[in-house]
N, CA, C and O atoms as a CHARMM CRD file, in Angstrom:
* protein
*
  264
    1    1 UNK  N     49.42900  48.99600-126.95000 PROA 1      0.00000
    2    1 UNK  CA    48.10500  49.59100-127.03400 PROA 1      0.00000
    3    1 UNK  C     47.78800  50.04300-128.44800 PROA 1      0.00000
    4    1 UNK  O     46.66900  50.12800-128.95500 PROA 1      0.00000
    5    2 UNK  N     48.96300  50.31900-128.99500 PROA 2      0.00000
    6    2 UNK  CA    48.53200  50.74800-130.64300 PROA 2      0.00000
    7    2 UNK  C     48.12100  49.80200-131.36300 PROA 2      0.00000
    8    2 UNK  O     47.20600  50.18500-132.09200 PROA 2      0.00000
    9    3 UNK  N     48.46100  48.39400-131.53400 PROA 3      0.00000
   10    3 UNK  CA    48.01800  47.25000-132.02400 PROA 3      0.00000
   11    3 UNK  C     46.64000  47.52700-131.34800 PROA 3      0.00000
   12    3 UNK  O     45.88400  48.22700-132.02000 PROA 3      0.00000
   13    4 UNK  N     46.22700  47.14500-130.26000 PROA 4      0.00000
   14    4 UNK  CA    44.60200  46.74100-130.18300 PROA 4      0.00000
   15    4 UNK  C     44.14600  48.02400-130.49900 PROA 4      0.00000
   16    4 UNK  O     42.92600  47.92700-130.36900 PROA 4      0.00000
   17    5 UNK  N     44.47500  49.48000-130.92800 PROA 5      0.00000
   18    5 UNK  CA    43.83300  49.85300-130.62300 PROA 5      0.00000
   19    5 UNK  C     43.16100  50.56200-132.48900 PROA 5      0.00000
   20    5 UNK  O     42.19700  51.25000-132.82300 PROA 5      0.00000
   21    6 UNK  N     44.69200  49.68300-133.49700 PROA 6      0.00000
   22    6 UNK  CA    44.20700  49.89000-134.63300 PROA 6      0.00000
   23    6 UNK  C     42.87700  48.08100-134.97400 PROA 6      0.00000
   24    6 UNK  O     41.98300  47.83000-135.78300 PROA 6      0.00000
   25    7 UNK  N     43.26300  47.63000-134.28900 PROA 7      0.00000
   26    7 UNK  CA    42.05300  46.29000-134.26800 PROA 7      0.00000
   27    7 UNK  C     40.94900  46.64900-134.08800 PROA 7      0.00000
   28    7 UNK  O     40.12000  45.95100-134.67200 PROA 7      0.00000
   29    8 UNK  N     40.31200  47.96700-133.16100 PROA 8      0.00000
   30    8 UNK  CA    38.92400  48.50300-132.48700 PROA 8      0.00000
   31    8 UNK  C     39.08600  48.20500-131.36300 PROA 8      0.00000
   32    8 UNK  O     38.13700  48.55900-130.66300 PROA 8      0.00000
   33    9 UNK  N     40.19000  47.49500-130.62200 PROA 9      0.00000
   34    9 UNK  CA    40.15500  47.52200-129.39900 PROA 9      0.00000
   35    9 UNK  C     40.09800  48.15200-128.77100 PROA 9      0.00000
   36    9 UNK  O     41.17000  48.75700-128.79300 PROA 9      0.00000
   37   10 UNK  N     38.92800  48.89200-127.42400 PROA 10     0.00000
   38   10 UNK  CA    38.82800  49.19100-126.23500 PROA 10     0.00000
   39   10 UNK  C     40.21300  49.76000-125.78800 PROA 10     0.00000
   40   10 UNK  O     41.01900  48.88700-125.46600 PROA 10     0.00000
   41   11 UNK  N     40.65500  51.07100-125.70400 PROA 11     0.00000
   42   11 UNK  CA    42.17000  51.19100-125.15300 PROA 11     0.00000
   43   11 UNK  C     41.78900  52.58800-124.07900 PROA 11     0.00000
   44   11 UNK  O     42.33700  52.92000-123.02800 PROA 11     0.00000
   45   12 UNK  N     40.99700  53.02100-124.58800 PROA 12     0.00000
   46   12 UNK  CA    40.88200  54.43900-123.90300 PROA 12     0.00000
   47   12 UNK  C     39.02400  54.36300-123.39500 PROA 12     0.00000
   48   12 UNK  O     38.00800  53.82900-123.84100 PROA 12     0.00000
   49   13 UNK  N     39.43200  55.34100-122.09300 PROA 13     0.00000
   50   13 UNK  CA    37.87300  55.59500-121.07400 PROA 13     0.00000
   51   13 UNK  C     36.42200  56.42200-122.86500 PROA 13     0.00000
   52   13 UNK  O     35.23100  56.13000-122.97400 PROA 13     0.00000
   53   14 UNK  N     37.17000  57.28700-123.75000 PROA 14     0.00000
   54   14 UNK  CA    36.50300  57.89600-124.62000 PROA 14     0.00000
   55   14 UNK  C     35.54400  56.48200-125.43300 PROA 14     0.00000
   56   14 UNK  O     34.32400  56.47800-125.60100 PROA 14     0.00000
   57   15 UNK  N     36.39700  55.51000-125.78300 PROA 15     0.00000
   58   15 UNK  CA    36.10600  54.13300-126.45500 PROA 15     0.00000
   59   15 UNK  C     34.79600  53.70400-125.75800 PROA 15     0.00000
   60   15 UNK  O     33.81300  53.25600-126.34900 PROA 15     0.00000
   61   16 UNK  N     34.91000  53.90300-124.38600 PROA 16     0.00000
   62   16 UNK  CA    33.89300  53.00700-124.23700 PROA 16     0.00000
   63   16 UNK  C     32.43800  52.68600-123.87000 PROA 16     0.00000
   64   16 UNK  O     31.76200  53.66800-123.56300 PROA 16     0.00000
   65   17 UNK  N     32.00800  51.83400-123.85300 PROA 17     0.00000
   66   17 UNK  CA    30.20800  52.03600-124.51500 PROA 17     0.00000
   67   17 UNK  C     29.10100  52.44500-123.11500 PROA 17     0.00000
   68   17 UNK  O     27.91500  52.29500-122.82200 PROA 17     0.00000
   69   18 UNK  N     30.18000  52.96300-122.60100 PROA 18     0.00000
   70   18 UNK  CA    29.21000  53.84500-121.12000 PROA 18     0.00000
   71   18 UNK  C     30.55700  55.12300-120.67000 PROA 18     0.00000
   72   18 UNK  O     31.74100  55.19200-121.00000 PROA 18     0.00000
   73   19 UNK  N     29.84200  55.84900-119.94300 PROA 19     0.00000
   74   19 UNK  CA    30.41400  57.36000-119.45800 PROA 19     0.00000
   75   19 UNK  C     29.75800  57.22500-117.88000 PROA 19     0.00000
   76   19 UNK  O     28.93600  56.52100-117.29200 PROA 19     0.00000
   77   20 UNK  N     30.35800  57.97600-117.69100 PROA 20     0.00000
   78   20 UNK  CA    29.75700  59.38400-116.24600 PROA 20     0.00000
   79   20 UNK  C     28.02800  58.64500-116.29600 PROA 20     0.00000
   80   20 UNK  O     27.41300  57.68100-115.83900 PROA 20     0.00000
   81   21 UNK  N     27.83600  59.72200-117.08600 PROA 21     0.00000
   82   21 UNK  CA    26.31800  60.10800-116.94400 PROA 21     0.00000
   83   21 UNK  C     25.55200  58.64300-116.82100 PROA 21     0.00000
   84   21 UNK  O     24.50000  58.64200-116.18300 PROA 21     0.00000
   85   22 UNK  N     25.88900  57.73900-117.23600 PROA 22     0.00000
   86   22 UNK  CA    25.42300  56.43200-117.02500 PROA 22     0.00000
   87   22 UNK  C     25.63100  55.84400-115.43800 PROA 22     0.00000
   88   22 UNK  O     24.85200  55.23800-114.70300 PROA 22     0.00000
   89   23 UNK  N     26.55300  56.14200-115.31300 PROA 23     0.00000
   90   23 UNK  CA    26.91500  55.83900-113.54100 PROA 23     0.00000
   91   23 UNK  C     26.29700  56.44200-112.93800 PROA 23     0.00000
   92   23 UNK  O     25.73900  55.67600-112.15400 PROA 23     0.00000
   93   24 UNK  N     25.86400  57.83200-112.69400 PROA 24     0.00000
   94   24 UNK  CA    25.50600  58.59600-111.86700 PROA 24     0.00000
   95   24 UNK  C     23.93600  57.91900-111.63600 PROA 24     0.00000
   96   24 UNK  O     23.98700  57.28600-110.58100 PROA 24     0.00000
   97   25 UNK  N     22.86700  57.84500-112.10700 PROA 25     0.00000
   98   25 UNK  CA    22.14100  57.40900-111.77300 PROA 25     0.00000
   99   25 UNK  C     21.87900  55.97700-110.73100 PROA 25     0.00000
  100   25 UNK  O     20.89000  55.75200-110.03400 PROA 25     0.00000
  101   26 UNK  N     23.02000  55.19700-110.88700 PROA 26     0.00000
  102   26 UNK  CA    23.55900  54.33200-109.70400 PROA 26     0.00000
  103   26 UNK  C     23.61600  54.53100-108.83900 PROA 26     0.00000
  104   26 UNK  O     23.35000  53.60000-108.07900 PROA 26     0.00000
  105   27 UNK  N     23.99500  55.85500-108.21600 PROA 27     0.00000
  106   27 UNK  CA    24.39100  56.37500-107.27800 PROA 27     0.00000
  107   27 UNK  C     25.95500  56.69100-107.29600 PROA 27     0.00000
  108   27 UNK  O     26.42200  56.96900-106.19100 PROA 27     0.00000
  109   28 UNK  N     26.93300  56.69300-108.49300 PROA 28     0.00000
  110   28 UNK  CA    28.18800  56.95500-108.36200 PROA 28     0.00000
  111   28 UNK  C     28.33800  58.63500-108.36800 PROA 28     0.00000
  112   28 UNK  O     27.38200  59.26000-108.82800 PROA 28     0.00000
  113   29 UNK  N     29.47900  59.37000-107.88200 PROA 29     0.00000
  114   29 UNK  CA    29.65600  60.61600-108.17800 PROA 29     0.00000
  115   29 UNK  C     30.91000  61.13100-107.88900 PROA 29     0.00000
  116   29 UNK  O     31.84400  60.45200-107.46200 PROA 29     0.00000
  117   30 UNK  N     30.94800  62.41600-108.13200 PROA 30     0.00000
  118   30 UNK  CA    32.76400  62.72000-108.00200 PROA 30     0.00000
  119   30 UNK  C     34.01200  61.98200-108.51400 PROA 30     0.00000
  120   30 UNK  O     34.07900  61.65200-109.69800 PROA 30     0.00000
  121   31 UNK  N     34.83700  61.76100-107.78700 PROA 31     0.00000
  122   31 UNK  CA    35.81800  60.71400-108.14800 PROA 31     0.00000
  123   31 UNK  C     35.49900  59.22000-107.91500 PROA 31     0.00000
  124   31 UNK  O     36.29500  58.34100-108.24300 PROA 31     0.00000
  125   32 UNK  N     34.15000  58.93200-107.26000 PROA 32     0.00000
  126   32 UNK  CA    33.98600  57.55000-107.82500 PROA 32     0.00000
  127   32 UNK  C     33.40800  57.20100-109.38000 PROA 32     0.00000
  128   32 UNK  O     33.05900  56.13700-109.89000 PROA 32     0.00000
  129   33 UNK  N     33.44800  58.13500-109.72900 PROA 33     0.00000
  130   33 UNK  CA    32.75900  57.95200-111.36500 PROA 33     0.00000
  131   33 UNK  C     33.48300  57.47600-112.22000 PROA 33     0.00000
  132   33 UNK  O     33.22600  56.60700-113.05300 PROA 33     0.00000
  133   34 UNK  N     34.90600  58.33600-111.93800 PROA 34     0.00000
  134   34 UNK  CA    36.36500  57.80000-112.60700 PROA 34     0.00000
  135   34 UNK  C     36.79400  56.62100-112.11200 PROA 34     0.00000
  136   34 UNK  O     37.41700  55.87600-112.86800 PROA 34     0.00000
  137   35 UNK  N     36.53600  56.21700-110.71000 PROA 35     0.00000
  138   35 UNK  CA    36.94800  55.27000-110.52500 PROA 35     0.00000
  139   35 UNK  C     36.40800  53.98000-110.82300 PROA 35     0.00000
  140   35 UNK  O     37.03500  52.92500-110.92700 PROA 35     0.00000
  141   36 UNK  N     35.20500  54.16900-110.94900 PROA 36     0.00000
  142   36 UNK  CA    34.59500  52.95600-111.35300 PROA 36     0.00000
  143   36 UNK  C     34.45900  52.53500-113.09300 PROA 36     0.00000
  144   36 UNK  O     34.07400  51.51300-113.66000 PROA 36     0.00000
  145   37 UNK  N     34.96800  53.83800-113.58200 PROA 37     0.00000
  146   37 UNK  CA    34.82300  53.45600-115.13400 PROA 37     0.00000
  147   37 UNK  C     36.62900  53.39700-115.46700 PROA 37     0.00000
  148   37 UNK  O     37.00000  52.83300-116.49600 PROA 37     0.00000
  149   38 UNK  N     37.22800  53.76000-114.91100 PROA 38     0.00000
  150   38 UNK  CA    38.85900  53.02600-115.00500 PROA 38     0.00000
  151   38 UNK  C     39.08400  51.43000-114.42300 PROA 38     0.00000
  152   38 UNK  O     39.96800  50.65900-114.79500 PROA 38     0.00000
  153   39 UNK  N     38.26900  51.22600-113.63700 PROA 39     0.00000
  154   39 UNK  CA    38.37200  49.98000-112.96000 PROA 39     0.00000
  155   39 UNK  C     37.58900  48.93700-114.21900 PROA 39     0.00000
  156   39 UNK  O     37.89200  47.74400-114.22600 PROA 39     0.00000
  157   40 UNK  N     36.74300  49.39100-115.09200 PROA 40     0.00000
  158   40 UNK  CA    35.56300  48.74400-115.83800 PROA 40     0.00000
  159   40 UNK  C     36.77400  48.75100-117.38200 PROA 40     0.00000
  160   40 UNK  O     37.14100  47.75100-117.99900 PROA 40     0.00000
  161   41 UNK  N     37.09200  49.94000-117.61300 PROA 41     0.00000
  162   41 UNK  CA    38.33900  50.07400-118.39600 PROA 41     0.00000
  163   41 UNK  C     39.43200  48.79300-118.29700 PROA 41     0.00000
  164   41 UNK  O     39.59000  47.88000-119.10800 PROA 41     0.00000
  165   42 UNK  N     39.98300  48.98800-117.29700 PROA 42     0.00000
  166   42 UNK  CA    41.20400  47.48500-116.79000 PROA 42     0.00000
  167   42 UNK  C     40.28700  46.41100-116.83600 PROA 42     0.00000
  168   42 UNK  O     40.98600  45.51400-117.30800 PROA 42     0.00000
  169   43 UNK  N     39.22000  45.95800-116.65300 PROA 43     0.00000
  170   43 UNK  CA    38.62300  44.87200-117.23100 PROA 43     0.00000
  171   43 UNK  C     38.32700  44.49600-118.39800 PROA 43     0.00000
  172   43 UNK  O     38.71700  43.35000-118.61800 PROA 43     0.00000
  173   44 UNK  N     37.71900  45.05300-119.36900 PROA 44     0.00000
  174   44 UNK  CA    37.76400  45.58000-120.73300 PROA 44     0.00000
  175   44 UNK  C     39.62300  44.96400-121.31700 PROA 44     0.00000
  176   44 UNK  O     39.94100  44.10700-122.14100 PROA 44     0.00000
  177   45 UNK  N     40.24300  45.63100-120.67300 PROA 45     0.00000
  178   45 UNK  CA    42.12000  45.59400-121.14600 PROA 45     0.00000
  179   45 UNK  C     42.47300  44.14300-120.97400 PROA 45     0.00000
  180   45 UNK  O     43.35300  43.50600-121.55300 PROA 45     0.00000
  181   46 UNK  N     41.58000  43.73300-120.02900 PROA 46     0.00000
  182   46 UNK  CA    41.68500  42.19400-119.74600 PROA 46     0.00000
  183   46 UNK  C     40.83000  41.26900-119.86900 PROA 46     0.00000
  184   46 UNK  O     40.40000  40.48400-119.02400 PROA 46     0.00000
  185   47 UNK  N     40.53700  41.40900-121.21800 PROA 47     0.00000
  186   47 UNK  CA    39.35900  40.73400-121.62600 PROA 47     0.00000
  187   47 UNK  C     38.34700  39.82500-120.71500 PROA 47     0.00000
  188   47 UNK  O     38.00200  38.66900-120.96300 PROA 47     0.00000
  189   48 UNK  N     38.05600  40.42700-119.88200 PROA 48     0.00000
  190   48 UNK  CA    37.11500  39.62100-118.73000 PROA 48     0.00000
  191   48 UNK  C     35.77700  40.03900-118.73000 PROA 48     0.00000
  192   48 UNK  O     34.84000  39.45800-118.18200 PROA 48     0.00000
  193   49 UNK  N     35.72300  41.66000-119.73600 PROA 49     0.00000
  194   49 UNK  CA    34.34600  41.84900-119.96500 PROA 49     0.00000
  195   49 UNK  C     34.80800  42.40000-121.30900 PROA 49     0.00000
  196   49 UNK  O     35.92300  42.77000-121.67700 PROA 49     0.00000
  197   50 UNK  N     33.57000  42.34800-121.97200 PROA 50     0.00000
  198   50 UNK  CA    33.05000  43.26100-123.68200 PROA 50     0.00000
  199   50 UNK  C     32.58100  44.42600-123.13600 PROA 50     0.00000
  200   50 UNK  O     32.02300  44.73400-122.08300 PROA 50     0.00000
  201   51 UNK  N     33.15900  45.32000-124.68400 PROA 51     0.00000
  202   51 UNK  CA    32.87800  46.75500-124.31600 PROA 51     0.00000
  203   51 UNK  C     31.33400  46.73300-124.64500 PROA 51     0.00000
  204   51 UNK  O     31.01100  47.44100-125.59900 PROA 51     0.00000
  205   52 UNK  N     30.51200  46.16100-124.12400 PROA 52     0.00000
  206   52 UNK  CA    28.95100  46.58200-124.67500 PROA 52     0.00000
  207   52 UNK  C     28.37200  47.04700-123.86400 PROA 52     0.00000
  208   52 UNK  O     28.93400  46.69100-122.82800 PROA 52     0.00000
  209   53 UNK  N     27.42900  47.75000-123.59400 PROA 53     0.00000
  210   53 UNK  CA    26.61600  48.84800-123.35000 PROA 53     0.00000
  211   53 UNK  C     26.36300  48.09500-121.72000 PROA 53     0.00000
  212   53 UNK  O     26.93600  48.42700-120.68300 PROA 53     0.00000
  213   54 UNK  N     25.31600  46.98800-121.89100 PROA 54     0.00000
  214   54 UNK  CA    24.61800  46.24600-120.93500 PROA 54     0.00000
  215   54 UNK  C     25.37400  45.49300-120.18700 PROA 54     0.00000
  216   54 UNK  O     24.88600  45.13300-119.11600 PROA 54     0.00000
  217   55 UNK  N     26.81000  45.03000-120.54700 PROA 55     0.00000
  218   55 UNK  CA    27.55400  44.12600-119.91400 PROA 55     0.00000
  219   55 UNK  C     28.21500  45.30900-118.60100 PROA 55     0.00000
  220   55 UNK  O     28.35500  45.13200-117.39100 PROA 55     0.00000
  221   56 UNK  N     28.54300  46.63500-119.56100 PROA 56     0.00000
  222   56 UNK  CA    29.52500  47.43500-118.18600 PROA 56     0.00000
  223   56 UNK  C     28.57000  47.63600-117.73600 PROA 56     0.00000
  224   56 UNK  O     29.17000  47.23800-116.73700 PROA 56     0.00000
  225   57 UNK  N     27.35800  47.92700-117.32600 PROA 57     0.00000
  226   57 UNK  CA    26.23700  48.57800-117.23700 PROA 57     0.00000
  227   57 UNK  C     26.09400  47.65700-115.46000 PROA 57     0.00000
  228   57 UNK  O     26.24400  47.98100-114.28100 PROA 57     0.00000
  229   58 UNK  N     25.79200  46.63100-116.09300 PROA 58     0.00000
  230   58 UNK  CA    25.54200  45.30900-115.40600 PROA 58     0.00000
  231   58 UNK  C     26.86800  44.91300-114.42700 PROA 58     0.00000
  232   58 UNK  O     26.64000  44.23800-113.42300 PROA 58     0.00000
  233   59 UNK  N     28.17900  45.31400-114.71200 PROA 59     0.00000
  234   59 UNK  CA    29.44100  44.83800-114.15800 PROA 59     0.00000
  235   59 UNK  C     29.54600  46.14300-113.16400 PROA 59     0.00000
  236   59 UNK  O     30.05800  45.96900-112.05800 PROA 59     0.00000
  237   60 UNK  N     28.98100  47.69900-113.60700 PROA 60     0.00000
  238   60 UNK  CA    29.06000  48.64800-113.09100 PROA 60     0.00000
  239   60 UNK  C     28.10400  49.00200-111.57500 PROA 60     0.00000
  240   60 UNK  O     28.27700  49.80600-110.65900 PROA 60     0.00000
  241   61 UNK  N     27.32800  48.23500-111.78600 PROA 61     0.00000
  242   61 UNK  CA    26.13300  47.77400-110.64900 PROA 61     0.00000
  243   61 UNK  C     26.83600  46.93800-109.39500 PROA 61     0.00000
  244   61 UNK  O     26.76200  47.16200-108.18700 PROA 61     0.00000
  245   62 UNK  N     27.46000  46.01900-110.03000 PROA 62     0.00000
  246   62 UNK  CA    27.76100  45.33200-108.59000 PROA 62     0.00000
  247   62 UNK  C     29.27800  46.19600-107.98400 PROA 62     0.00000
  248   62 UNK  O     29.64800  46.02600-106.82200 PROA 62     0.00000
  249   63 UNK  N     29.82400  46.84900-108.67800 PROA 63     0.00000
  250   63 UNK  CA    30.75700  48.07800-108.08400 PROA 63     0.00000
  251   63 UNK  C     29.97500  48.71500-106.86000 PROA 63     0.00000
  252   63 UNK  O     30.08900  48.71200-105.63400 PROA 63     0.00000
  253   64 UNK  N     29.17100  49.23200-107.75500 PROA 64     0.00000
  254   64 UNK  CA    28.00800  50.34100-106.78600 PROA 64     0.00000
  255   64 UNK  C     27.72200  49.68000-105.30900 PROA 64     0.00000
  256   64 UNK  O     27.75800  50.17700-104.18400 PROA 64     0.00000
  257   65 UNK  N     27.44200  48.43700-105.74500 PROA 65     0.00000
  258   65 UNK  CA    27.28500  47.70000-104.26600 PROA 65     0.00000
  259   65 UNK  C     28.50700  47.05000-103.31200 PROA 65     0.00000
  260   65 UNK  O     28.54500  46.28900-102.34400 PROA 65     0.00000
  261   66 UNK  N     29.22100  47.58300-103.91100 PROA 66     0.00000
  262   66 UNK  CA    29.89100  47.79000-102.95000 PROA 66     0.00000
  263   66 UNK  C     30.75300  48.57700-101.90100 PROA 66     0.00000
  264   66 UNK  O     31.24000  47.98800-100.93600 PROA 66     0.00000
């Protein structure tokens, strides 16, 4: 994690380009807030999404629906 994380890599929930307060309006709350932005985190770790704003945003939505 120290390698990607002197690269700019995405390593930590602080890094990345959405929070809480962005979920909640989804309808996330409590401990699904964490859970859905640790789950968005391990994707991110596995390059399957970019840390950008609109992509978790968008990846964080179809969580919600489910």
């Amino acid at each position: 994690a120290d390698d990607l994380a002197s690269r700019g890599v995405c390593v930590r929930l602080a890094q990345m380009s959405i929070g809480g307060s962005d979920l909640m309006p989804m309808g996330f709350a409590g401990p699904k807030i964490g859970a859905a932005l640790n789950t968005l985190l391990d994707r991110v770790l596995r390059e399957e999404l970019e840390n950008d704003r609109e992509v978790l945003l968008d990846a964080a939505k179809g969580l919600a629906e489910r």
